[in-house]
XYZ file of C-alpha atoms in Angstrom:
787
model
C 2.626 49.748 15.533
C -0.216 48.632 14.241
C 0.305 46.989 10.763
C -2.626 47.182 8.359
C -3.998 43.726 6.446
C -6.552 43.277 4.137
C -7.480 39.894 2.862
C -5.521 38.068 0.198
C -7.597 38.858 -3.501
C -9.740 41.246 -1.469
C -9.226 45.433 -2.766
C -6.597 47.189 -1.638
C -7.871 49.131 2.153
C -4.439 51.458 2.136
C -4.558 54.955 0.928
C -2.777 55.132 -2.181
C -2.034 58.921 -2.909
C 0.330 60.835 -5.384
C 3.221 60.131 -2.726
C 3.842 58.210 0.386
C 3.815 61.096 2.066
C -0.395 61.294 1.755
C -0.084 57.493 1.544
C -0.789 54.671 3.986
C 0.445 50.954 3.275
C -1.221 47.415 4.024
C -0.265 44.151 3.437
C -1.731 41.871 2.119
C -3.023 38.759 5.107
C -1.471 35.527 5.629
C -4.102 33.288 7.018
C -3.032 32.467 11.027
C -4.678 29.669 12.720
C -6.685 30.511 16.068
C -3.648 31.233 19.319
C -2.884 27.756 20.140
C -4.233 25.601 18.263
C -3.050 21.890 18.342
C -1.180 20.322 15.711
C -2.363 17.188 13.832
C -0.765 13.969 13.290
C -2.717 11.147 11.666
C -0.600 7.974 11.656
C -1.588 5.121 9.378
C -0.360 1.890 9.921
C -0.898 -0.397 7.173
C -2.046 -3.885 7.427
C -2.553 -4.197 10.969
C -5.266 -5.877 12.386
C -7.609 -5.257 15.128
C -6.678 -7.891 17.627
C -2.197 -7.611 16.592
C -0.987 -4.321 18.474
C -1.256 -4.136 22.698
C -3.327 -1.413 23.676
C -6.341 -3.931 21.362
C -5.599 -6.915 22.892
C -2.689 -8.369 20.297
C 0.436 -9.601 21.609
C 2.871 -7.145 19.339
C 4.477 -4.895 22.083
C 3.468 -1.947 20.917
C 4.593 0.432 24.427
C 4.791 3.428 22.494
C 1.549 3.203 20.934
C 0.070 1.574 24.406
C 1.125 5.323 25.958
C -0.518 7.349 23.718
C -3.958 4.669 24.804
C -3.129 5.123 28.197
C -2.730 8.969 27.476
C -6.276 9.153 25.463
C -9.174 7.089 24.140
C -8.719 3.101 22.061
C -12.028 3.762 19.908
C -12.852 -0.162 19.710
C -15.051 0.058 17.170
C -13.852 2.114 13.828
C -13.811 1.101 10.213
C -12.318 1.180 7.217
C -12.760 0.130 3.133
C -10.254 -2.965 3.901
C -8.078 -2.034 1.692
C -5.067 0.849 1.267
C -5.950 3.670 -1.460
C -9.106 3.497 -0.698
C -8.783 4.004 3.739
C -6.344 6.500 2.460
C -8.104 8.538 0.862
C -11.472 8.003 2.810
C -8.316 8.866 6.336
C -7.860 12.775 4.655
C -10.900 14.089 3.065
C -13.384 12.380 4.990
C -15.499 10.960 2.239
C -16.662 7.669 0.624
C -13.983 5.983 -1.345
C -16.022 5.599 -4.205
C -16.055 8.381 -4.753
C -13.017 9.862 -4.898
C -12.794 7.586 -7.566
C -10.198 5.354 -5.003
C -12.869 1.673 -5.574
C -9.942 -0.137 -4.981
C -5.843 0.752 -5.420
C -4.749 2.995 -7.907
C -2.911 0.284 -10.404
C -5.917 -1.839 -10.522
C -7.857 1.212 -12.343
C -10.848 1.144 -14.222
C -13.168 3.405 -16.498
C -15.607 3.986 -14.688
C -16.650 7.645 -12.086
C -16.114 5.280 -9.208
C -13.205 3.687 -10.423
C -11.078 5.507 -12.085
C -8.146 6.423 -9.201
C -8.090 9.902 -10.088
C -9.194 11.716 -6.974
C -11.343 14.675 -7.680
C -10.085 18.424 -6.942
C -13.459 18.557 -5.234
C -13.085 16.589 -2.415
C -9.699 18.509 -1.071
C -8.002 16.605 1.652
C -7.747 17.849 5.224
C -3.854 18.908 4.345
C -5.803 21.600 1.373
C -8.400 23.144 4.429
C -5.592 23.558 7.019
C -3.004 24.710 5.071
C -5.816 27.382 5.073
C -6.259 28.394 8.460
C -2.610 28.621 8.444
C -0.996 25.273 9.112
C 2.262 23.685 8.150
C 1.460 20.682 6.058
C 3.794 17.827 5.707
C 3.457 13.771 4.472
C 6.209 11.566 5.104
C 5.402 7.795 3.792
C 3.094 6.148 1.688
C 1.044 7.741 -0.559
C -0.727 5.935 -3.031
C -3.338 8.259 -4.555
C -2.086 9.419 -7.386
C -2.660 7.278 -10.723
C 0.338 4.738 -11.224
C 1.044 6.340 -15.253
C 1.303 10.021 -12.702
C 3.995 8.894 -10.808
C 6.518 9.215 -13.697
C 8.854 12.455 -13.309
C 6.623 13.364 -16.445
C 3.818 14.359 -13.882
C 1.270 15.513 -14.265
C 2.065 16.875 -10.372
C -1.409 17.606 -8.870
C -2.451 14.512 -7.388
C 0.875 14.475 -5.673
C 0.973 15.252 -1.933
C 2.391 18.569 -2.972
C -0.555 18.681 -5.082
C -2.779 18.177 -2.721
C -1.900 20.534 -0.183
C 1.343 19.564 1.134
C 3.993 21.827 1.874
C 6.888 18.476 2.254
C 7.253 15.034 1.094
C 9.446 12.493 2.311
C 8.562 8.506 1.145
C 7.166 6.211 -1.056
C 4.559 6.914 -3.889
C 3.566 3.518 -4.576
C 0.948 1.446 -2.227
C 4.507 -1.245 -1.079
C 7.824 -0.298 -1.382
C 10.829 -2.716 0.332
C 12.610 -1.030 3.300
C 15.952 -2.383 2.731
C 15.552 -0.787 -0.553
C 12.954 1.978 -1.173
C 11.936 3.591 -3.788
C 11.759 7.341 -2.488
C 10.645 10.855 -3.653
C 11.420 13.911 -2.086
C 8.614 16.630 -2.905
C 8.580 16.722 -6.430
C 11.794 15.085 -6.901
C 13.329 11.292 -7.433
C 16.384 10.620 -4.578
C 18.327 7.621 -3.686
C 18.842 6.112 -0.279
C 20.672 8.180 2.130
C 22.749 4.504 3.155
C 22.480 0.623 2.603
C 21.660 -1.119 4.976
C 25.201 -2.595 5.488
C 25.134 0.849 7.160
C 22.319 0.530 9.831
C 19.462 1.757 6.640
C 16.116 1.648 7.359
C 12.793 3.353 6.000
C 11.065 3.045 8.974
C 14.028 4.918 10.539
C 14.453 7.456 7.493
C 10.555 8.582 7.628
C 11.033 9.660 11.275
C 13.751 11.220 10.642
C 12.188 12.970 8.123
C 9.091 14.042 10.645
C 11.227 15.592 12.887
C 13.075 17.734 10.170
C 10.437 19.172 8.510
C 8.846 19.180 12.024
C 11.480 20.934 13.807
C 13.102 22.929 10.692
C 9.388 24.431 10.724
C 9.018 25.077 14.226
C 12.412 27.244 14.880
C 11.284 30.009 12.693
C 7.938 30.027 13.591
C 7.651 27.872 16.600
C 3.926 29.304 17.240
C 2.796 27.907 13.970
C 0.755 24.842 13.573
C 1.144 21.896 12.178
C -0.495 18.666 10.311
C 1.954 15.638 9.485
C 0.539 12.549 7.710
C 3.122 10.399 9.092
C 1.436 6.467 7.486
C 4.434 4.336 7.509
C 5.618 0.954 5.291
C 4.747 -1.394 7.814
C 3.110 -4.112 8.438
C 2.676 -4.297 4.784
C 4.509 -6.506 2.775
C 7.624 -6.598 2.633
C 8.492 -7.577 6.395
C 11.418 -6.279 6.609
C 13.045 -5.936 9.962
C 16.380 -5.799 11.652
C 17.501 -9.259 12.563
C 17.766 -8.615 16.286
C 14.557 -7.186 16.546
C 12.888 -10.839 15.204
C 14.340 -12.497 18.004
C 12.932 -10.415 20.559
C 10.141 -12.859 19.609
C 10.961 -16.161 18.858
C 9.350 -18.339 20.179
C 6.942 -16.152 21.842
C 4.245 -17.802 18.097
C 5.308 -21.092 18.609
C 1.452 -21.721 19.805
C 0.588 -21.207 16.514
C -2.411 -19.052 15.006
C -5.370 -21.211 16.806
C -3.855 -20.929 20.576
C -3.276 -17.407 19.945
C -6.791 -16.285 18.542
C -8.243 -17.755 21.917
C -5.077 -16.336 23.944
C -5.934 -12.514 22.264
C -9.966 -12.898 22.188
C -9.696 -13.755 25.981
C -7.546 -10.670 26.469
C -9.645 -8.221 24.608
C -12.630 -8.702 26.502
C -10.460 -9.300 30.009
C -9.608 -5.174 28.653
C -12.812 -3.991 27.472
C -11.969 -3.584 24.058
C -14.924 -5.892 22.962
C -18.237 -6.466 25.159
C -18.857 -8.619 27.100
C -20.412 -12.346 25.869
C -18.289 -11.682 22.342
C -17.773 -15.044 20.263
C -14.658 -15.611 18.464
C -15.491 -15.883 15.131
C -14.727 -19.927 14.318
C -12.935 -21.675 12.857
C -11.115 -20.929 8.851
C -11.803 -23.455 6.853
C -8.918 -22.157 4.140
C -6.508 -22.205 7.552
C -4.757 -25.176 8.398
C -5.431 -26.329 12.550
C -1.985 -25.305 13.858
C -1.813 -28.617 15.751
C -1.548 -30.779 12.659
C 0.896 -29.200 10.512
C 4.497 -30.846 11.145
C 7.010 -29.342 12.744
C 9.562 -28.106 10.039
C 5.707 -25.956 9.167
C 5.004 -24.840 12.043
C 8.642 -23.940 13.046
C 9.154 -21.875 9.515
C 5.590 -20.545 9.812
C 6.399 -18.659 13.614
C 9.170 -17.873 12.748
C 6.823 -15.470 9.676
C 4.884 -14.257 12.952
C 7.955 -13.809 14.583
C 10.194 -11.111 11.783
C 5.820 -9.113 11.170
C 5.573 -8.384 15.528
C 9.380 -7.494 15.311
C 8.426 -5.627 11.983
C 5.610 -3.329 14.229
C 7.576 -2.854 17.365
C 10.507 -2.154 14.999
C 8.723 0.923 13.463
C 6.632 2.129 16.903
C 10.201 2.549 18.159
C 10.387 5.005 15.490
C 7.826 6.606 15.899
C 8.385 7.125 19.379
C 10.827 9.512 18.720
C 8.858 11.313 17.016
C 6.504 11.524 19.440
C 10.266 12.269 21.911
C 10.460 15.294 19.810
C 7.552 17.125 20.631
C 7.250 16.460 24.349
C 10.999 18.108 24.151
C 9.873 21.328 22.372
C 6.589 21.287 24.127
C 4.340 20.001 21.662
C 3.131 16.663 22.570
C 0.171 17.645 24.578
C -1.039 19.723 22.276
C -1.604 17.615 19.577
C -4.355 15.665 18.306
C -2.864 12.026 17.541
C -5.331 9.847 15.573
C -3.649 6.280 15.241
C -5.592 4.058 12.400
C -4.759 1.480 10.097
C -6.028 1.768 7.060
C -7.032 -2.183 6.624
C -7.284 -6.274 9.199
C -4.838 -7.838 9.000
C -3.162 -8.839 5.145
C -4.010 -13.036 3.742
C -1.712 -11.261 0.823
C 0.716 -13.944 1.363
C -1.032 -17.047 0.689
C -2.018 -19.827 2.843
C 1.663 -21.362 3.601
C 3.297 -18.131 4.034
C 5.608 -16.129 1.375
C 9.317 -16.095 0.470
C 8.700 -13.313 -1.787
C 4.865 -11.481 -1.995
C 5.440 -11.772 -5.742
C 4.083 -15.034 -5.723
C 1.433 -14.091 -4.828
C 0.574 -11.454 -7.489
C 1.946 -14.074 -10.239
C -1.046 -17.316 -9.195
C 2.505 -18.942 -8.106
C 2.509 -22.169 -5.661
C 5.047 -21.430 -2.534
C 7.858 -24.110 -2.569
C 7.930 -24.759 1.823
C 11.329 -26.438 1.105
C 12.409 -23.037 -0.041
C 10.693 -20.949 2.263
C 12.191 -23.509 4.866
C 15.671 -22.978 3.559
C 16.287 -19.234 4.030
C 14.107 -19.506 7.122
C 16.795 -17.974 9.257
C 17.036 -14.679 6.423
C 13.164 -13.927 7.036
C 12.742 -9.814 6.991
C 16.917 -9.394 5.460
C 17.855 -8.086 2.074
C 17.586 -11.919 0.174
C 13.357 -11.585 1.151
C 9.690 -10.333 0.301
C 8.050 -12.077 2.848
C 4.420 -12.514 4.532
C 3.077 -14.568 7.013
C 0.433 -17.592 5.790
C -2.745 -16.955 6.208
C -3.414 -17.987 8.972
C -1.786 -15.192 11.331
C -3.643 -12.638 8.766
C -7.175 -14.823 10.498
C -5.499 -14.790 14.063
C -4.475 -10.620 13.550
C -8.199 -9.371 13.524
C -9.009 -11.383 16.582
C -12.282 -11.904 17.339
C -13.286 -10.772 14.024
C -13.661 -12.854 11.070
C -11.449 -13.299 8.224
C -9.172 -9.802 6.452
C -8.339 -7.173 4.441
C -9.751 -7.083 0.649
C -12.837 -8.214 2.253
C -15.612 -6.769 4.294
C -16.534 -9.236 7.137
C -15.376 -6.791 9.864
C -11.675 -8.598 9.739
C -10.847 -6.364 7.118
C -13.016 -3.017 8.323
C -12.218 -3.210 11.718
C -9.210 -1.802 12.215
C -7.472 -0.095 16.169
C -8.135 3.285 16.075
C -6.661 5.737 18.674
C -6.988 9.204 19.384
C -4.376 11.298 22.083
C -5.087 15.405 22.754
C -4.065 15.569 26.747
C -5.080 19.480 25.929
C -7.967 18.599 24.313
C -9.429 14.930 26.394
C -9.713 15.003 29.498
C -10.403 10.860 29.765
C -7.724 8.605 30.165
C -6.830 5.375 28.909
C -10.622 5.289 28.279
C -12.937 3.073 25.527
C -15.228 4.922 23.470
C -18.003 2.006 21.975
C -19.524 4.128 19.114
C -19.365 3.711 15.173
C -16.820 5.761 13.468
C -15.362 5.310 9.951
C -12.059 6.631 8.793
C -14.410 9.286 6.581
C -15.048 10.637 10.187
C -11.342 11.407 10.886
C -11.223 14.957 8.833
C -14.758 16.550 10.131
C -13.399 15.598 14.019
C -10.741 17.589 13.550
C -12.360 20.361 11.725
C -14.618 20.090 15.155
C -12.202 20.492 17.425
C -10.583 23.293 15.949
C -13.531 24.846 16.056
C -12.996 24.872 12.514
C -15.637 24.513 9.354
C -15.032 22.788 5.473
C -14.025 25.480 3.481
C -16.681 25.930 0.646
C -13.920 26.472 -1.926
C -10.134 24.801 -2.495
C -8.276 26.984 -5.270
C -11.363 28.521 -6.458
C -13.196 24.504 -6.990
C -16.233 24.454 -4.772
C -16.312 22.018 -2.322
C -18.005 18.521 -2.747
C -19.788 17.768 1.338
C -18.295 15.566 3.393
C -19.391 12.566 4.382
C -18.106 11.570 7.079
C -19.799 12.959 10.522
C -17.619 14.174 13.322
C -16.934 11.612 17.386
C -15.403 14.771 18.337
C -18.731 15.088 20.780
C -17.256 11.576 22.468
C -13.873 13.278 23.023
C -15.001 13.403 26.585
C -18.874 12.190 26.797
C -18.304 8.788 26.476
C -22.200 8.286 27.212
C -22.803 10.565 24.403
C -24.631 8.644 20.775
C -23.320 7.445 17.752
C -24.345 10.142 14.944
C -22.692 7.061 12.299
C -25.682 5.582 11.575
C -24.926 4.154 8.205
C -21.736 2.915 6.078
C -22.177 0.795 2.737
C -18.517 -1.503 2.265
C -17.566 -2.771 -0.863
C -14.281 -4.221 -2.505
C -13.512 -6.384 -5.648
C -17.453 -8.056 -5.511
C -17.844 -8.379 -1.301
C -19.727 -6.097 0.282
C -21.733 -5.208 3.853
C -23.772 -2.482 4.818
C -23.910 -1.049 8.712
C -27.422 0.519 10.211
C -27.452 0.750 13.564
C -26.353 -1.798 14.658
C -27.106 -3.937 12.085
C -24.539 -5.819 9.736
C -25.457 -7.745 6.110
C -22.775 -9.332 4.707
C -22.674 -10.410 0.632
C -19.597 -11.953 0.817
C -17.532 -12.353 -2.860
C -16.673 -15.262 -4.203
C -18.247 -16.749 -1.087
C -17.669 -17.343 2.422
C -14.569 -18.390 2.362
C -12.017 -19.319 -0.533
C -13.155 -23.135 0.404
C -16.917 -22.467 -0.334
C -15.956 -20.368 -3.123
C -14.899 -22.756 -4.205
C -17.745 -25.904 -3.841
C -19.336 -23.503 -6.719
C -16.708 -22.590 -9.081
C -15.470 -19.196 -7.615
C -12.605 -17.906 -6.659
C -11.064 -14.252 -5.507
C -11.069 -11.981 -9.030
C -14.392 -14.478 -10.647
C -16.297 -11.336 -12.285
C -19.919 -11.056 -11.708
C -21.557 -11.447 -14.413
C -25.517 -10.402 -14.276
C -26.516 -14.619 -13.416
C -24.423 -14.836 -10.915
C -25.367 -11.226 -9.672
C -28.960 -12.458 -9.444
C -27.472 -15.855 -7.739
C -25.663 -14.119 -5.575
C -28.300 -11.307 -4.692
C -30.974 -14.250 -3.901
C -28.810 -16.548 -1.849
C -25.766 -15.020 -0.587
C -26.493 -11.770 1.350
C -26.227 -12.856 5.087
C -27.578 -10.503 8.479
C -26.273 -9.331 11.837
C -27.138 -8.442 15.354
C -24.659 -6.557 15.972
C -26.052 -5.644 19.974
C -26.129 -9.264 20.276
C -23.837 -10.700 17.998
C -20.234 -8.187 17.950
C -17.756 -10.576 15.648
C -20.472 -11.912 13.185
C -21.106 -15.121 14.620
C -24.476 -15.860 13.979
C -26.360 -15.674 10.471
C -30.154 -14.289 10.973
C -30.684 -14.281 7.017
C -33.438 -16.896 7.185
C -35.013 -16.024 10.455
C -35.159 -11.829 9.538
C -35.614 -12.130 5.831
C -37.824 -8.715 6.600
C -34.679 -7.044 8.444
C -32.400 -8.491 5.276
C -34.617 -6.330 2.496
C -34.896 -4.015 4.527
C -30.660 -3.622 4.681
C -30.137 -4.879 0.919
C -32.463 -1.907 0.498
C -30.422 0.746 1.599
C -26.377 -1.027 0.261
C -28.584 -0.241 -3.226
C -29.086 3.471 -2.232
C -26.680 3.878 -1.374
C -24.458 3.001 -4.546
C -26.307 4.999 -6.169
C -25.587 7.791 -4.334
C -21.164 6.898 -3.860
C -21.386 5.675 -7.179
C -19.927 1.719 -6.149
C -21.783 0.508 -9.722
C -20.994 -0.917 -12.180
C -20.195 -3.861 -9.102
C -17.136 -5.624 -10.127
C -15.809 -8.879 -9.176
C -12.429 -8.462 -10.840
C -8.949 -8.137 -9.239
C -5.318 -9.539 -10.738
C -7.526 -8.891 -14.273
C -7.298 -5.570 -13.482
C -3.431 -4.350 -13.196
C -2.822 -4.394 -16.862
C -6.475 -2.728 -17.985
C -5.442 -0.551 -20.573
C -5.112 2.949 -19.141
C -4.802 6.369 -20.597
C -1.416 7.162 -20.841
C 0.360 10.796 -20.291
C 2.101 10.499 -23.578
C 1.303 9.424 -26.490
C 0.528 5.393 -26.602
C 4.067 3.718 -28.522
C 5.364 1.161 -28.352
C 9.236 2.059 -28.385
C 10.244 3.836 -25.132
C 13.704 5.255 -24.848
C 15.854 5.365 -21.896
C 19.295 7.622 -21.550
C 21.297 7.436 -18.712
C 21.352 9.266 -14.948
C 17.638 9.736 -15.257
C 15.628 9.553 -12.702
C 14.037 5.509 -11.785
C 10.469 4.748 -13.686
C 8.299 3.784 -11.126
C 7.317 0.567 -11.055
C 3.442 0.831 -11.937
C 5.176 3.650 -15.154
C 7.362 0.716 -16.475
C 6.325 -0.723 -19.907
C 4.456 -3.595 -19.247
C 6.334 -6.366 -21.307
C 5.098 -9.121 -20.072
C 3.618 -12.446 -22.224
C 4.262 -10.671 -25.670
C 7.588 -9.818 -27.748
C 9.670 -7.206 -26.437
C 13.636 -6.416 -27.395
C 16.325 -4.106 -25.755
C 18.452 -2.372 -27.887
C 21.035 -0.731 -26.333
C 23.429 1.670 -28.680
C 27.151 2.073 -26.598
C 30.502 3.215 -27.605
C 33.353 1.474 -25.431
C 36.403 2.854 -25.012
C 39.938 1.503 -25.040
C 40.465 -0.843 -22.583
C 36.704 -1.916 -22.642
C 34.029 -0.970 -19.913
C 32.145 -2.096 -17.301
C 27.901 -1.308 -16.137
C 24.618 -2.137 -16.324
C 22.478 -0.848 -19.460
C 18.580 -1.405 -18.233
C 17.408 -3.019 -15.365
C 14.810 -3.574 -13.786
C 13.320 -4.723 -10.561
C 15.614 -6.513 -7.814
C 16.981 -9.764 -6.781
C 13.400 -10.753 -5.779
C 12.145 -10.465 -9.704
C 14.041 -8.810 -12.302
C 16.382 -8.107 -15.298
C 19.080 -7.061 -16.002
C 21.575 -6.163 -19.095
C 24.652 -5.451 -18.106
C 28.482 -5.268 -19.104
C 31.110 -7.251 -17.333
C 34.497 -8.879 -18.164
C 34.356 -7.343 -22.076
C 31.038 -9.502 -22.666
C 27.695 -8.543 -23.014
C 25.212 -10.128 -20.649
C 21.221 -10.651 -19.334
C 19.243 -12.527 -16.832
C 15.669 -12.994 -16.393
C 15.524 -13.302 -12.802
C 11.763 -15.382 -12.444
C 10.438 -14.213 -8.762
C 13.551 -14.758 -7.373
C 13.008 -18.378 -7.776
C 14.738 -19.844 -11.537
C 17.425 -17.770 -13.088
C 17.510 -17.483 -16.244
C 21.296 -17.137 -17.552
C 22.618 -15.392 -21.254
C 26.308 -14.931 -21.617
C 27.888 -14.265 -24.585
C 30.207 -16.238 -25.923
C 31.841 -13.281 -27.742
C 33.625 -10.542 -26.358
C 32.230 -7.071 -26.866
C 34.779 -4.434 -30.183
C 35.857 -1.337 -29.360
C 33.434 2.131 -30.579
C 30.219 1.529 -31.251
C 28.739 -1.172 -30.749
C 24.835 -2.043 -30.805
C 23.593 -4.676 -28.286
C 20.642 -6.067 -27.969
C 18.315 -8.838 -25.774
C 14.806 -9.909 -27.102
C 12.385 -11.912 -26.187
C 10.253 -14.692 -28.045
C 7.232 -16.268 -26.189
C 7.095 -19.277 -27.674
C 3.620 -20.842 -25.977
C 0.481 -19.161 -23.986
C 1.023 -18.140 -20.923
C -0.591 -20.702 -17.840
C -2.389 -18.601 -15.601
C -4.199 -21.149 -12.517
C -0.068 -22.441 -13.134
C 1.461 -19.300 -12.195
C 3.017 -19.280 -15.483
C 3.929 -16.459 -17.892
C 3.976 -17.233 -21.848
C 7.062 -20.368 -22.794
C 10.180 -18.681 -24.133
C 13.243 -18.126 -26.228
C 15.538 -14.945 -24.841
C 18.477 -13.612 -27.209
C 21.632 -12.236 -26.689
C 23.058 -9.740 -29.930
C 26.595 -7.961 -29.999
C 25.738 -5.274 -33.325
C 23.062 -7.531 -34.780
C 24.382 -11.131 -34.173
C 22.988 -13.412 -32.378
C 26.139 -14.735 -29.407
C 23.770 -16.446 -26.719
C 20.299 -17.631 -26.733
C 17.875 -20.234 -24.015
C 14.405 -21.591 -23.775
C 12.700 -20.163 -20.921
C 9.475 -22.592 -19.709
C 7.970 -19.730 -18.395
C 8.300 -15.792 -17.892
C 6.601 -13.786 -15.491
C 3.209 -13.869 -15.652
C 2.325 -10.584 -13.764
C 4.430 -8.975 -11.983
C 7.999 -8.116 -11.234
C 8.107 -7.121 -7.973
C 7.655 -3.781 -6.605
C 10.854 -1.326 -7.835
C 11.188 0.752 -11.190
C 13.485 0.199 -13.878
C 16.613 2.399 -13.840
C 19.422 2.948 -16.965
C 22.986 3.229 -16.544
C 23.294 1.594 -13.071
C 20.683 -0.981 -11.131
C 19.055 1.151 -8.380
C 17.658 0.401 -5.074
C 18.066 -4.018 -4.364
C 20.773 -4.981 -7.216
C 19.195 -8.257 -9.636
C 21.569 -10.155 -9.725
C 24.574 -9.130 -7.026
C 26.239 -12.318 -6.659
C 27.997 -10.581 -10.115
C 28.177 -6.962 -8.478
C 27.446 -5.418 -5.535
C 26.831 -1.600 -5.656
C 25.064 0.481 -8.570
C 27.021 -0.998 -11.428
C 26.722 1.918 -13.230
C 28.286 1.954 -17.054
C 31.581 3.569 -17.359
C 31.712 3.523 -21.102
C 29.295 5.851 -22.838
C 25.109 5.308 -23.543
C 24.188 7.089 -26.360
C 20.602 5.304 -25.736
C 18.405 2.575 -25.018
C 15.614 1.556 -26.510
C 13.097 -1.528 -26.217
C 10.683 -1.939 -28.256
C 7.261 -4.090 -27.260
C 6.434 -3.326 -31.158
C 6.563 -7.810 -31.808
C 9.510 -6.748 -34.143
C 12.561 -9.489 -33.928
C 15.767 -9.745 -35.891
C 14.807 -13.199 -37.852
C 16.095 -16.733 -37.196
C 15.313 -18.728 -39.449
C 16.400 -21.851 -38.428
C 14.988 -21.057 -35.005
C 12.110 -20.998 -35.775
C 11.687 -24.079 -37.694
C 13.066 -25.806 -35.089
C 9.897 -24.151 -32.669
C 7.727 -24.815 -35.663
C 8.665 -29.056 -35.198
C 7.930 -28.894 -32.038
C 4.771 -27.500 -32.030
C 3.731 -30.826 -34.473
């Protein structure tokens, strides 16, 4: 029997009579892909450099990616934006990042069209495009494409994955998460992790489980229906968390240090054909110490940082392999178009000496080598939030200079693998064609024989900026069709055109050189500075002769340089790049429109969803208080009233042993405790914590405002402490919970589980108005101290 159909939204094509006897039915037609249409899988790595993975000559063993490369193609000239959210927007939409409002990560958005972090609906995602073609669409892992103020339970949800064409989602909405204790979102709601680290939990394994589950669920019912899977792992973004046995596989393998690593990988890349013969190894970076000059104990620590990172990537590769094994088992692997990419170059956010807690970087806090050495055997575990030193970031981008956030090739040139056995004839071949992340969407559409839609959900679509490279799948001699590409990140700029590249580094060619001019990363660019850098700082490279940007031709080829600078400004005008903004950390605390009306009092109730860290009240360097209205039953109660963050930074307000306690955990290094001397009475009780600044913050030293902390029971002062400093910019990446401590525990020595409150919490109020309980005696002491 033939079923008559018609396109949904068009007139009914059947017949409607007075009865069914004289009528004939017709059905709205669901979109169906062509017979044999391939599945599509984007595997997006995070902060993985050009010279780290084994298929690109790196020394991190990734046998699964090796097998994909051997069964497909390596594109050796792929580019991204130098930062995560912007690159991910490019990958999913085929448009340039400023035209998406993604000049930077969403947490540093500002009020300009190219910078506001609000991805417009007229620039649809491939998930939305393929959904119209009859595909299942799944998203697993890191999202980082929603404004942080939109990621709470209040929504709006239209820029969450399910609002942008994905049918199922499991992962974390922000830029990073603790791999042992992640902030998890399932579809449109937060969930607790299914088990604890001591039970074998790790996010990499969890994401693979969910990817397999999503594919399997659909395959059981509709085995012929293709899927699009966007699989965005947290690796290798910090924190570098991994089971110890995986890190231990690399024991001693990086003892040679980052300088020798660069030499080894550079030679391997030439021998493998990853880079052209004669490509120079970029010069030793002035921000990185020479390995052989470091003390033995320092080298031991730094080598371990890299062992942990390598283990993290290998562990992730292993679990991605489980997904591919499942596709092979159900007979879908050969007809799956797989694209593997990193979102930017290796990351320098671990600072010059590496970090036990990467939040030190975001708060400008100096690392202590002595403290870090004490934790050497715990790196990668639940007690750390570690990141490797600059030297490994630089080495990870071999043969190029610099790293993530900068538009030299070390920040923007990334590993890229394409595998599609049914559609690509070549096996293990290289493709040197110039490509950019914006080219992935149009390439997939061409491979599927599909056109970009003119509208999505009634919204007319802007043109796709990228250029398909599908013509190179089976023709290595085919020309590159991507001729011009601009770059901008935190004021660091570059432009590519037909083999030439111009770069205008900001704040300088290195932090060392920038400091000589009184500049540092995050320094704003005013008109006078812009005139200076436009006149003196642009560099020029001929990539056909100088693949790794080693020989600056700006002085010799002035006319070419002027042409390239003009091209950059033309592209900037076209894609909403202006105004140029060199600021960085300052953007974290920019006032932005909120979903709710601005308010100084936020009321929390027990049992609600966690508040994501990016949407928590900003308590830094200002007076604030927490007031918990509770009912203590006969015999007492215990548990957490309000908590934010984890063991490596945060605060917890809790009851234990009939007393009230407050821990101000300063980035895991300094712990400022308050314990009440008096017991808490039974019945209705008001418990309160106050934070009162007693001086000004010192950003240059990484110190937030000094402050006095006070505890009250029924508005009676029961404990106080003077803190010499507080958190400057950011507690960490874990959110806020009421009535329990979710995820990683802020005070694991005092409680080992969520420590749910056993009394009754009526409400907990956070007050940012500055209204505090008067303490005349303390005020006099502070006033006298300031004389």
